[in-house]
Amino acid sequence: MGALLEREGELDVLRSVLSAAQAGHGGVVLVTGEAGIGKTSLVKAFARQVGDGARLLMTACDDLMVPRTLGPLRDIALAEGGPLTVALADECRPDGVFTALLEELATRPPTILVVEDVHWADEATLDLLLYAARRLDHLGAVLVLTYRDNEVEARSPLHRLLGALAGGTVRRVALAPLSAAAVRALADGTGRDAGAIHATTGGNPFFVTESLAAQPAEALPASVVEAVLARFRRLSAACQEALEQLCVVPTHTALDLIVPILGPGVDALDEAECAGVIEVHPEGVAFRHELARRAIEQSLPQLRRSQLHRAVVAALRAQAKPQRARLVHHAVQAGDVNALVTFGPVAAREAATAGAHRQALVLFESVHPHLGRLGAHEQAAFLDDFAWELYNAHRFADAVASGGQAAQRYRDLGDTEAQGLCLVRLSRHLFMTGATDEADRVARQAVRLLDVPGQERALAHACLYHGVILALTGQPESGARLLDQARRLAASSDQPGLAVLCLNYLGGAKAECGDRTGIDDLRASVAASISGGFFEYAARGYTNLAELLYREGRLEELATCVHDGLSFARERGFWSHAYNLEVHRCLLLIHRGDWDAAQEGLRELVDGVSDPGMLFTYSVPWMARLQARRGDPRAGGMLADAWMRAMRQRLVIGLAYVGIAYLEWAWLTGDPETARRIAGQLLPHLSRPGLARFRAEALCYLRRSGLRAEGFPHCPQPYAATLAGDWHAASQAWQQLGDPYQTALALADSGDVGATLQAVQMLDELGAEAAAAQARESLRAMGRRVPRGPQRRTRANPAGLTDRQLAVLELVGSGLTNAEIADRLFVSVRTVDHHVAAVLGKLGVPSRRGAASAAAELGLISR
């Protein structure tokens, strides 16, 4: 396409972001649209206009079976030779690339980094981009990301990046198809029917140009594939053969690969370049558009494609430092099992080391069917590493199976140290499934196996993880002794990271025993982990610190911890730890009375992660607790399931979260027998000084259920006031803490008409239907007039929709799909599905069209 039509507004957005960067304020631009819509053309036009006004770095992601780990950044490093080159060469410290990318962006401001096709990016690249995006403002740099928004799967890690960027300085450029007028301008002088071309192509610029290039002029191609192949078949046989070889290489063929795979046929590429089929760039040769490459590739018979892939495998294997992810991609396509088992495990471990765990898992899974081709020791190591990636993917049961096989193989080999370390990891996998007793047994076995002279390094790991299990399951004194031993062993065997991790869990164990310095140990552990580059340990530290701050009622400090910890965990790709911290973010929202936002966040967790393992007892009870407060009958079943899991897991924090939620449900539903049963199982676990707030809250709900519940020495406020019957002091204390629900409950406990009326009003405003009903019953018992409950259909919002449901309804009325709404609101498609279902139910209509019509009639949206 010669001129760039109907893109001036989009170019203006890019220019404005560049102007802000030149003034010292960087930003992010997201360029979205379907394949062929002109994303690359837009960024190239922008690049031409930049000229000497900025430093421009352009790179792209590959459409490989498994993306190259940090592939786009490696391409920049090869071309630039700056800080990224040095960092990527240091495989011992892969985390250095985070700092190196910032240095690269600050080298000559303003720097513009364009990364195309991030829907194909690996997790490590996405983590780096997020890390950089959060720091662009003071760097005066611009990050331009292009992606096909209609091809981003619901579970794609790209959603995490987009969600984390929401609310920041992000500009979105959504490219629309060309208008009929633009197609007429392009077709002018070609003798083509512009109207027919526009109707056939839908205004997609790539489809339009391919249709205009088709011959003969009077024949309109039925599809873009037909148009591409028609252009391809007009080339000479030698040129076609060369292009067939290139078409099996996604994105581009590196210059140093072209001669080895084409040989003398390389000269035929001149014809293809002149015909506009390929383009030559500094990084290699690429088809003018990925759609053209795919069209040619898919037209080839499978046997021919396999032969072409084998040629690429041979050429890559001959290189001194082959790109292993590319090699594995072509080996799979070629059916070359030998190359797959030679390079696959190494590529998987490289991806894991860089934090691209999703890619590592795919690579391990591709090799796993051919496990028998590996040597005995390599099989054991493979299964152990495979188990760790399954664990990172929340596939905990599969991790247990693979880890168990690895431990057995190490035992058969007589490798005691490797077997012991494998058992340590297996214990972790079992722990995450909720099989705490089995995890404890395996951890004890590891300690016994490694408690021999010469195994101090490995024994430190075993003592640590056995100590963690003890500390988290109500045996903090025993756990602390083992953790202290692990810490001393780690220090004496020169394992500073492990020593810091020991301090992390040791702080929690001390705090549970009532030692106030435990929280200082946890803070010190986080700081030392960050400064030492032990980033996964730092993320764990944030989660453990959040749990401790919550159970001590230090909510302002918790808010800071959650904010810092979530940013850290998301930027570094520690999504399991982010899950934990997100639960605690929602707890803060619940305490502040923002229940809609909390419920939305918790639903993202409950529905968005298929196997949360032991974290089920963190998110589900709070989700059920909100539902119970709102009178949702599903809450009881959820809590019964969660309680069985919590009892099996024996984690004190899980027992507390589920048990207290269950006690509240029992009070709200008038079930004192369930309250008595749960309290009898729960309270013995909450006797230690560091769990006093949990114990006090449980007793308050027992008291409201009409059961005996008394205060205890050092019972924390405001619970002590409630248990003493001092509703006035309790309500004032809760009000000062900013918790409207607990304030209302304290007022409702009063037996005073005025205070109870105030409680009813507050509970109605929160939507706390169950507690409001209890308060109304109290008023009836006092012989007072009971105020009516809130009207479901108010004049401003007759359907009773939440703010988020109103936003979703407006987008439904605009004709957007659930996937498009999810992208617009930076939430998962499943969450949008729930919102749309709720909207249809509240409006009483069966379809999206009916929802839009009903909403317009009710005045919720304009027609």
Short mmCIF file of C-alpha atoms in Angstrom, two decimals, residues 7 305 364 374 542 575 715 741 753 805 851:
data_model
loop_
_atom_site.label_atom_id
_atom_site.label_comp_id
_atom_site.label_asym_id
_atom_site.label_seq_id
_atom_site.Cartn_x
_atom_site.Cartn_y
_atom_site.Cartn_z
CA ARG A 7 -4.75 6.53 10.00
CA ARG A 305 6.28 -29.40 5.01
CA PHE A 364 8.76 -30.42 28.83
CA LEU A 374 17.02 -40.21 27.82
CA TYR A 542 5.18 -10.28 50.91
CA TRP A 575 1.24 -15.41 39.90
CA CYS A 715 -8.48 -10.08 74.04
CA TYR A 741 -20.34 -3.62 58.46
CA VAL A 753 -34.04 1.29 69.22
CA GLN A 805 -22.91 -4.45 35.63
CA ALA A 851 -30.84 -6.65 27.40
#
